[in-house]
Amino acid sequence: MAKRDTSCSEETGMTWQVRANCQHFHKPLGRKSFLCFRWGRYADNLVRSYKYSPLTFLPLTLYEQFQRAANFFFLLIVVMQCVPLIATLPWYITMLPLLTVLIMRGAKDLLTDLGRRRSDAKINRRPCDILTTQGFTAAQWKDVCVGDILRIHKDQVIPADLLLLCSTEPHSLCYVETADIDGETNLKFRQAPAITHDELTSGPIEELLLPFDGVVWCEEPNGRLYLFRGELHWRGQSHLLDIEHMLLRGTVLRNTDTVYGLVIYTGSDSKILRNCGSLKVKKTWMERFLNKVVVTIVVCLLTVALLLAVGCGLFEHWVGSKIEVLAAIRGSYSPAYRGFLNFWGYIILLSPAMPISLYITFELIHVVHCLQIGWDIKMYWEENEKPAQARTTSLNEELGQVGHLLSDKTGTLTQNRLIFRQCCIAGHIYGDITAKTKPLDLSWNRFSCGGLQFSDQRLVDRLLQRNCPETLEFFTALALCHTVMSEWKDGLPRYQAASPDEEALVCAARELGWVFLSRTRDSLTVSELGFTLHYHLLAVLDFSSKRRRMFVLVRTPDGGLKLYCKGADVIILERLRKGSPHQESTEQALEAFAQSCLRTLCVAVRCVSEAQWMEWSHALSQAAMATTHRETMLEEVYEQMEKELTMLGVTAIEDRLQEGVPETISSLRQAGVKVWVLTGDKTETAVNVGYACKLMDPDTRLLQGEELRQLLQSPTTEVSFHKDKESLVWSTDKMSQKSKAAIVVDGFELAELTKTPEMGGRFVALSNQCQSVLCCRVTPAQKAEVVELVKKNSSSVTMAIGDGANDVNMIKTAHIGVGLCGVEGGQAVQNADFALAQFSFLRRLLLVHGRWSYRRICSFLRYFLYKTTCFALVHIWYSLYNGFSAQPMYESWFIALYTVMYTSLPVQCLGIFEQDISAESSLNRPELYRVGQKQELFNPLILCGTLLYSIYTSIILFFIPVGVLQSLDLDYQTLAVTVEMSAVFSATLEEHH
């Protein structure tokens, strides 16, 4: 290893220094805090997800509460009510409902925060072992500091980001479960640097760790989960470190007795907490519109108060000055000043028209709707005991307004339980997906675990005869080119894979005689038809959604060097050497597999000379040590090796549709929801799956390639619906055509078609008039870009649904994100707004719960605004009889209790239980869902009608009692009680109506 002066670390960007067993260096630089102020370099390891302390709870919660416009408005009303000159109501009339709102919200925040604090305390008290001068001593997570050396036992959660120094496993390997980081439940291996493994395992490990004084220079804390750059300086040498040497906080140690690690990042500096970020609160269209309504009501209130104040001034000038009693009451105040005072008085008097309890009731109804979703037994999946779950309480009504559904395919529409069904090797296709699966004769294979659904004995016979080198090489590649972990149970190997594809391929190779046995840092052990062989592992680059391929470079038992590669067909085909045999027959097999809706991967090999290996290894080392453009340089080095490949064959894996997917998509299409499927599969596979799941009709015309490009680019093209609403009509200067259409676009074409806002707008406009859209060969980043494209060029609510970590960006970008509890872990669910166990439950979630929530929320809002405005507007008509003096019509306590007590229960029942039709009728008549998409139940026109009706009701409430009682010898209180009772009865009866 090259020696390196630590003073040069700043030049490389590695400025984070960690000294092992040197707390006198780190402790003075520890991060400290007081209230909102923090200073220091190294964070402590305390988990702090709570927001408040006993000292900050009251000021912080009041600050948050009064950031809401309604609360701040009523605070001003309370202040004005304390001014005797303008107070028309006692201060407690408004203070009572305001305090109720503040206390309820504050209590909710406090309970939530106490729950977080209890959860944090449990985490902070988790046990761990820290090395001290006396050896390892028991401690807690909160005591962990940068530079400590920890001992982690099997099944313990890693408390901080650690550099793995050594383990009790051979070659200092260890296995970790990363479900809390990437959502994948499959195990991954990590390995200590060679230098620490060699030195620390040469004797008693814990005794050798006591004098360990290595220094790590690495990058500053960041949120890049899959990247780490650092150097270990020890005994005068520097050793490169990468992410494979790191154990990240939140991962769980599995299948390994004990590991020892050096703490690099703690607490808020750890990579998992750096990824938490700030919570983005999603607001619905209805909530945003409601805020505008409230502002409008306030503006109208101010306008009416101003008009009544002008009326007061005119009345005082023309009438009051001529009547001795009124002149005495007015005193020395001028009419203008009297009107000015009454302006503020009327603001106080009319303030109940702006409903302060609206938001609390709104939130309560949302919570109950979420509970109803979780309680629905028809969205409970017994197989994994997963009920439906609403992970947010603010998006319920938007479930009834979804216009675009953007769905992943694998694991979302399909089961993601992959079966090896066919393969093509050296131009020959093996297996028949249409035939019944016949059990193969595998009695010769002592490692067979069963479960292989493959029906071609010819392949087994050819393997046993060893007369086809390409076939032998093909299965050697499947047994070596992966990152699978092996675990032995009952004398048989069981596999933990990072993806279902890898597991299916390695299991198929095992059943057919190529058994992956174990791996170490630099070797792979495989049993090939009963002969155990050891391959020296020189380099491996794992599969990624960006590269869409992986390779392993090994030294074979006979001393040769070979590169095995597997990946997407378009990626592998363009890297084949000229004249590669069987290329044409392989491409034909790819088309045939795609027609059968099978997922395909190409497998290739390259023989590498010693000179090529030495040159490439040197270039790789140089790129790995680069300080700038490191990732680009590494990619260029990889490209140098991944060329001149020889095609071995193609694997074909079946991924069956989930139960109920075709019926669900068909119902959603009838409901007016535009369904887009975003997949990484090739076009032919995606199209056939589209037909199978009823995304498209059998007679649907596919718009793709050059025809689609012409439709989007030609300024003379006009696209419109045919009158049957099922066919698309487009016309140009030369033609006029009509057909049912669906758009199919490749990921490579998508970037070109949407590179300008104008093209993106035309693309979305065209897609809105088609049956559906299939986006093939798209990356996770492109999925999020497509969702953003639809949001920008369409006013409809977008919903994204997926099951894997690669769907997270898409789920977070959409208005509503749905995560499926699939086999790829829980990352999609953790980032989703709603969680389901099966895609088919989406039908009930939208057509039943979504539609009900939309209708209930709309009815609730209309009724709430109606009952508060008609109640408050009575004061306007009463002003015509009291000389615009801003006297209240009602008793003080009635004003305080009208909304929070007398009329609270009916509106809550309306928002929680109202149903126009049953759940079964909603499912049988999906076209009723279009009401929400068109916003027919709550829009400016409906709102204006509601407010006009409330004005009409207020006129009736006031003038009929006045007309009846004015000729009777009754006092003012009788009139007030009559109007009060009329208001309560009218509001209650209107709710039933």
PDB file of N, CA, C and O in Angstrom, residues 596-639:
ATOM      1  N   SER A 596     -44.636 -14.129 -24.891  1.00  0.00           N
ATOM      2  CA  SER A 596     -45.205 -14.966 -23.828  1.00  0.00           C
ATOM      3  C   SER A 596     -45.209 -14.263 -22.477  1.00  0.00           C
ATOM      4  O   SER A 596     -45.432 -14.916 -21.453  1.00  0.00           O
ATOM      5  N   CYS A 597     -44.927 -12.953 -22.477  1.00  0.00           N
ATOM      6  CA  CYS A 597     -44.935 -12.135 -21.253  1.00  0.00           C
ATOM      7  C   CYS A 597     -43.878 -12.594 -20.251  1.00  0.00           C
ATOM      8  O   CYS A 597     -44.091 -12.532 -19.033  1.00  0.00           O
ATOM      9  N   LEU A 598     -42.745 -13.063 -20.733  1.00  0.00           N
ATOM     10  CA  LEU A 598     -41.665 -13.498 -19.856  1.00  0.00           C
ATOM     11  C   LEU A 598     -40.614 -12.414 -19.724  1.00  0.00           C
ATOM     12  O   LEU A 598     -40.333 -11.676 -20.663  1.00  0.00           O
ATOM     13  N   ARG A 599     -40.010 -12.326 -18.553  1.00  0.00           N
ATOM     14  CA  ARG A 599     -38.927 -11.374 -18.308  1.00  0.00           C
ATOM     15  C   ARG A 599     -37.615 -12.011 -18.739  1.00  0.00           C
ATOM     16  O   ARG A 599     -37.345 -13.178 -18.442  1.00  0.00           O
ATOM     17  N   THR A 600     -36.796 -11.237 -19.429  1.00  0.00           N
ATOM     18  CA  THR A 600     -35.589 -11.800 -20.019  1.00  0.00           C
ATOM     19  C   THR A 600     -34.327 -11.097 -19.523  1.00  0.00           C
ATOM     20  O   THR A 600     -34.341  -9.909 -19.209  1.00  0.00           O
ATOM     21  N   LEU A 601     -33.235 -11.867 -19.452  1.00  0.00           N
ATOM     22  CA  LEU A 601     -31.900 -11.362 -19.187  1.00  0.00           C
ATOM     23  C   LEU A 601     -30.934 -12.073 -20.117  1.00  0.00           C
ATOM     24  O   LEU A 601     -31.037 -13.289 -20.318  1.00  0.00           O
ATOM     25  N   CYS A 602     -30.027 -11.308 -20.688  1.00  0.00           N
ATOM     26  CA  CYS A 602     -29.006 -11.897 -21.559  1.00  0.00           C
ATOM     27  C   CYS A 602     -27.773 -12.237 -20.726  1.00  0.00           C
ATOM     28  O   CYS A 602     -27.400 -11.500 -19.805  1.00  0.00           O
ATOM     29  N   VAL A 603     -27.134 -13.332 -21.079  1.00  0.00           N
ATOM     30  CA  VAL A 603     -25.943 -13.804 -20.379  1.00  0.00           C
ATOM     31  C   VAL A 603     -24.805 -13.877 -21.383  1.00  0.00           C
ATOM     32  O   VAL A 603     -24.962 -14.432 -22.483  1.00  0.00           O
ATOM     33  N   ALA A 604     -23.649 -13.319 -21.037  1.00  0.00           N
ATOM     34  CA  ALA A 604     -22.520 -13.266 -21.960  1.00  0.00           C
ATOM     35  C   ALA A 604     -21.227 -13.518 -21.198  1.00  0.00           C
ATOM     36  O   ALA A 604     -21.173 -13.453 -19.962  1.00  0.00           O
ATOM     37  N   VAL A 605     -20.158 -13.790 -21.954  1.00  0.00           N
ATOM     38  CA  VAL A 605     -18.862 -14.081 -21.364  1.00  0.00           C
ATOM     39  C   VAL A 605     -17.770 -13.430 -22.206  1.00  0.00           C
ATOM     40  O   VAL A 605     -17.963 -13.167 -23.405  1.00  0.00           O
ATOM     41  N   ARG A 606     -16.625 -13.180 -21.575  1.00  0.00           N
ATOM     42  CA  ARG A 606     -15.466 -12.675 -22.294  1.00  0.00           C
ATOM     43  C   ARG A 606     -14.206 -13.273 -21.671  1.00  0.00           C
ATOM     44  O   ARG A 606     -14.056 -13.271 -20.436  1.00  0.00           O
ATOM     45  N   CYS A 607     -13.323 -13.782 -22.498  1.00  0.00           N
ATOM     46  CA  CYS A 607     -12.030 -14.252 -22.028  1.00  0.00           C
ATOM     47  C   CYS A 607     -11.070 -13.066 -21.958  1.00  0.00           C
ATOM     48  O   CYS A 607     -10.978 -12.272 -22.908  1.00  0.00           O
ATOM     49  N   VAL A 608     -10.378 -12.946 -20.841  1.00  0.00           N
ATOM     50  CA  VAL A 608      -9.502 -11.807 -20.586  1.00  0.00           C
ATOM     51  C   VAL A 608      -8.073 -12.306 -20.429  1.00  0.00           C
ATOM     52  O   VAL A 608      -7.813 -13.295 -19.716  1.00  0.00           O
ATOM     53  N   SER A 609      -7.141 -11.641 -21.091  1.00  0.00           N
ATOM     54  CA  SER A 609      -5.731 -12.021 -20.978  1.00  0.00           C
ATOM     55  C   SER A 609      -5.125 -11.414 -19.719  1.00  0.00           C
ATOM     56  O   SER A 609      -5.672 -10.465 -19.133  1.00  0.00           O
ATOM     57  N   GLU A 610      -3.975 -11.957 -19.301  1.00  0.00           N
ATOM     58  CA  GLU A 610      -3.287 -11.436 -18.121  1.00  0.00           C
ATOM     59  C   GLU A 610      -2.886  -9.979 -18.317  1.00  0.00           C
ATOM     60  O   GLU A 610      -2.980  -9.165 -17.396  1.00  0.00           O
ATOM     61  N   ALA A 611      -2.426  -9.641 -19.522  1.00  0.00           N
ATOM     62  CA  ALA A 611      -2.009  -8.262 -19.787  1.00  0.00           C
ATOM     63  C   ALA A 611      -3.194  -7.309 -19.684  1.00  0.00           C
ATOM     64  O   ALA A 611      -3.082  -6.207 -19.122  1.00  0.00           O
ATOM     65  N   GLN A 612      -4.342  -7.726 -20.240  1.00  0.00           N
ATOM     66  CA  GLN A 612      -5.541  -6.890 -20.145  1.00  0.00           C
ATOM     67  C   GLN A 612      -5.969  -6.702 -18.689  1.00  0.00           C
ATOM     68  O   GLN A 612      -6.364  -5.623 -18.274  1.00  0.00           O
ATOM     69  N   TRP A 613      -5.872  -7.777 -17.912  1.00  0.00           N
ATOM     70  CA  TRP A 613      -6.246  -7.696 -16.511  1.00  0.00           C
ATOM     71  C   TRP A 613      -5.337  -6.747 -15.734  1.00  0.00           C
ATOM     72  O   TRP A 613      -5.804  -5.920 -14.964  1.00  0.00           O
ATOM     73  N   MET A 614      -4.029  -6.844 -15.948  1.00  0.00           N
ATOM     74  CA  MET A 614      -3.097  -5.985 -15.236  1.00  0.00           C
ATOM     75  C   MET A 614      -3.319  -4.518 -15.596  1.00  0.00           C
ATOM     76  O   MET A 614      -3.322  -3.637 -14.733  1.00  0.00           O
ATOM     77  N   GLU A 615      -3.520  -4.251 -16.882  1.00  0.00           N
ATOM     78  CA  GLU A 615      -3.741  -2.877 -17.326  1.00  0.00           C
ATOM     79  C   GLU A 615      -5.057  -2.327 -16.761  1.00  0.00           C
ATOM     80  O   GLU A 615      -5.119  -1.198 -16.279  1.00  0.00           O
ATOM     81  N   TRP A 616      -6.079  -3.153 -16.811  1.00  0.00           N
ATOM     82  CA  TRP A 616      -7.392  -2.715 -16.328  1.00  0.00           C
ATOM     83  C   TRP A 616      -7.379  -2.528 -14.810  1.00  0.00           C
ATOM     84  O   TRP A 616      -7.968  -1.591 -14.283  1.00  0.00           O
ATOM     85  N   SER A 617      -6.709  -3.422 -14.090  1.00  0.00           N
ATOM     86  CA  SER A 617      -6.633  -3.323 -12.638  1.00  0.00           C
ATOM     87  C   SER A 617      -5.936  -2.036 -12.215  1.00  0.00           C
ATOM     88  O   SER A 617      -6.359  -1.360 -11.264  1.00  0.00           O
ATOM     89  N   HIS A 618      -4.873  -1.680 -12.932  1.00  0.00           N
ATOM     90  CA  HIS A 618      -4.163  -0.446 -12.625  1.00  0.00           C
ATOM     91  C   HIS A 618      -5.059   0.772 -12.882  1.00  0.00           C
ATOM     92  O   HIS A 618      -5.110   1.712 -12.071  1.00  0.00           O
ATOM     93  N   ALA A 619      -5.798   0.751 -14.010  1.00  0.00           N
ATOM     94  CA  ALA A 619      -6.706   1.864 -14.320  1.00  0.00           C
ATOM     95  C   ALA A 619      -7.821   1.979 -13.278  1.00  0.00           C
ATOM     96  O   ALA A 619      -8.219   3.083 -12.886  1.00  0.00           O
ATOM     97  N   LEU A 620      -8.299   0.827 -12.796  1.00  0.00           N
ATOM     98  CA  LEU A 620      -9.351   0.837 -11.784  1.00  0.00           C
ATOM     99  C   LEU A 620      -8.842   1.441 -10.474  1.00  0.00           C
ATOM    100  O   LEU A 620      -9.541   2.231  -9.828  1.00  0.00           O
ATOM    101  N   SER A 621      -7.613   1.109 -10.092  1.00  0.00           N
ATOM    102  CA  SER A 621      -7.037   1.669  -8.871  1.00  0.00           C
ATOM    103  C   SER A 621      -6.867   3.179  -8.982  1.00  0.00           C
ATOM    104  O   SER A 621      -7.142   3.924  -8.035  1.00  0.00           O
ATOM    105  N   GLN A 622      -6.421   3.634 -10.160  1.00  0.00           N
ATOM    106  CA  GLN A 622      -6.249   5.068 -10.359  1.00  0.00           C
ATOM    107  C   GLN A 622      -7.584   5.803 -10.281  1.00  0.00           C
ATOM    108  O   GLN A 622      -7.686   6.878  -9.675  1.00  0.00           O
ATOM    109  N   ALA A 623      -8.620   5.226 -10.900  1.00  0.00           N
ATOM    110  CA  ALA A 623      -9.942   5.864 -10.875  1.00  0.00           C
ATOM    111  C   ALA A 623     -10.519   5.882  -9.463  1.00  0.00           C
ATOM    112  O   ALA A 623     -11.157   6.853  -9.054  1.00  0.00           O
ATOM    113  N   ALA A 624     -10.280   4.803  -8.697  1.00  0.00           N
ATOM    114  CA  ALA A 624     -10.824   4.735  -7.344  1.00  0.00           C
ATOM    115  C   ALA A 624     -10.195   5.764  -6.424  1.00  0.00           C
ATOM    116  O   ALA A 624     -10.821   6.220  -5.458  1.00  0.00           O
ATOM    117  N   MET A 625      -8.950   6.174  -6.717  1.00  0.00           N
ATOM    118  CA  MET A 625      -8.258   7.154  -5.873  1.00  0.00           C
ATOM    119  C   MET A 625      -8.449   8.580  -6.353  1.00  0.00           C
ATOM    120  O   MET A 625      -7.925   9.511  -5.742  1.00  0.00           O
ATOM    121  N   ALA A 626      -9.179   8.760  -7.469  1.00  0.00           N
ATOM    122  CA  ALA A 626      -9.369  10.102  -8.006  1.00  0.00           C
ATOM    123  C   ALA A 626     -10.165  10.960  -7.028  1.00  0.00           C
ATOM    124  O   ALA A 626     -11.064  10.476  -6.334  1.00  0.00           O
ATOM    125  N   THR A 627      -9.844  12.224  -6.980  1.00  0.00           N
ATOM    126  CA  THR A 627     -10.530  13.156  -6.068  1.00  0.00           C
ATOM    127  C   THR A 627     -11.661  13.920  -6.752  1.00  0.00           C
ATOM    128  O   THR A 627     -12.548  14.443  -6.089  1.00  0.00           O
ATOM    129  N   THR A 628     -11.617  14.004  -8.085  1.00  0.00           N
ATOM    130  CA  THR A 628     -12.670  14.685  -8.837  1.00  0.00           C
ATOM    131  C   THR A 628     -13.154  13.780  -9.958  1.00  0.00           C
ATOM    132  O   THR A 628     -12.376  13.001 -10.530  1.00  0.00           O
ATOM    133  N   HIS A 629     -14.435  13.863 -10.274  1.00  0.00           N
ATOM    134  CA  HIS A 629     -15.050  13.074 -11.351  1.00  0.00           C
ATOM    135  C   HIS A 629     -14.786  11.584 -11.161  1.00  0.00           C
ATOM    136  O   HIS A 629     -14.593  10.838 -12.119  1.00  0.00           O
ATOM    137  N   ARG A 630     -14.812  11.148  -9.929  1.00  0.00           N
ATOM    138  CA  ARG A 630     -14.481   9.753  -9.633  1.00  0.00           C
ATOM    139  C   ARG A 630     -15.485   8.794 -10.257  1.00  0.00           C
ATOM    140  O   ARG A 630     -15.106   7.785 -10.863  1.00  0.00           O
ATOM    141  N   GLU A 631     -16.780   9.106 -10.136  1.00  0.00           N
ATOM    142  CA  GLU A 631     -17.809   8.198 -10.646  1.00  0.00           C
ATOM    143  C   GLU A 631     -17.730   8.080 -12.167  1.00  0.00           C
ATOM    144  O   GLU A 631     -17.862   6.996 -12.720  1.00  0.00           O
ATOM    145  N   THR A 632     -17.485   9.201 -12.838  1.00  0.00           N
ATOM    146  CA  THR A 632     -17.372   9.167 -14.300  1.00  0.00           C
ATOM    147  C   THR A 632     -16.168   8.349 -14.730  1.00  0.00           C
ATOM    148  O   THR A 632     -16.245   7.546 -15.687  1.00  0.00           O
ATOM    149  N   MET A 633     -15.059   8.507 -14.037  1.00  0.00           N
ATOM    150  CA  MET A 633     -13.854   7.761 -14.383  1.00  0.00           C
ATOM    151  C   MET A 633     -14.047   6.265 -14.142  1.00  0.00           C
ATOM    152  O   MET A 633     -13.615   5.434 -14.956  1.00  0.00           O
ATOM    153  N   LEU A 634     -14.706   5.918 -13.046  1.00  0.00           N
ATOM    154  CA  LEU A 634     -14.968   4.499 -12.788  1.00  0.00           C
ATOM    155  C   LEU A 634     -15.861   3.896 -13.867  1.00  0.00           C
ATOM    156  O   LEU A 634     -15.620   2.769 -14.326  1.00  0.00           O
ATOM    157  N   GLU A 635     -16.880   4.642 -14.288  1.00  0.00           N
ATOM    158  CA  GLU A 635     -17.774   4.135 -15.335  1.00  0.00           C
ATOM    159  C   GLU A 635     -17.022   3.901 -16.632  1.00  0.00           C
ATOM    160  O   GLU A 635     -17.265   2.913 -17.340  1.00  0.00           O
ATOM    161  N   GLU A 636     -16.097   4.792 -16.953  1.00  0.00           N
ATOM    162  CA  GLU A 636     -15.287   4.614 -18.164  1.00  0.00           C
ATOM    163  C   GLU A 636     -14.406   3.376 -18.060  1.00  0.00           C
ATOM    164  O   GLU A 636     -14.216   2.646 -19.046  1.00  0.00           O
ATOM    165  N   VAL A 637     -13.856   3.129 -16.871  1.00  0.00           N
ATOM    166  CA  VAL A 637     -13.025   1.932 -16.683  1.00  0.00           C
ATOM    167  C   VAL A 637     -13.871   0.670 -16.832  1.00  0.00           C
ATOM    168  O   VAL A 637     -13.448  -0.305 -17.456  1.00  0.00           O
ATOM    169  N   TYR A 638     -15.061   0.674 -16.254  1.00  0.00           N
ATOM    170  CA  TYR A 638     -15.943  -0.485 -16.398  1.00  0.00           C
ATOM    171  C   TYR A 638     -16.278  -0.745 -17.870  1.00  0.00           C
ATOM    172  O   TYR A 638     -16.321  -1.899 -18.322  1.00  0.00           O
ATOM    173  N   GLU A 639     -16.527   0.322 -18.616  1.00  0.00           N
ATOM    174  CA  GLU A 639     -16.868   0.178 -20.028  1.00  0.00           C
ATOM    175  C   GLU A 639     -15.731  -0.480 -20.813  1.00  0.00           C
ATOM    176  O   GLU A 639     -15.970  -1.210 -21.773  1.00  0.00           O
TER     177      GLU A 639
END
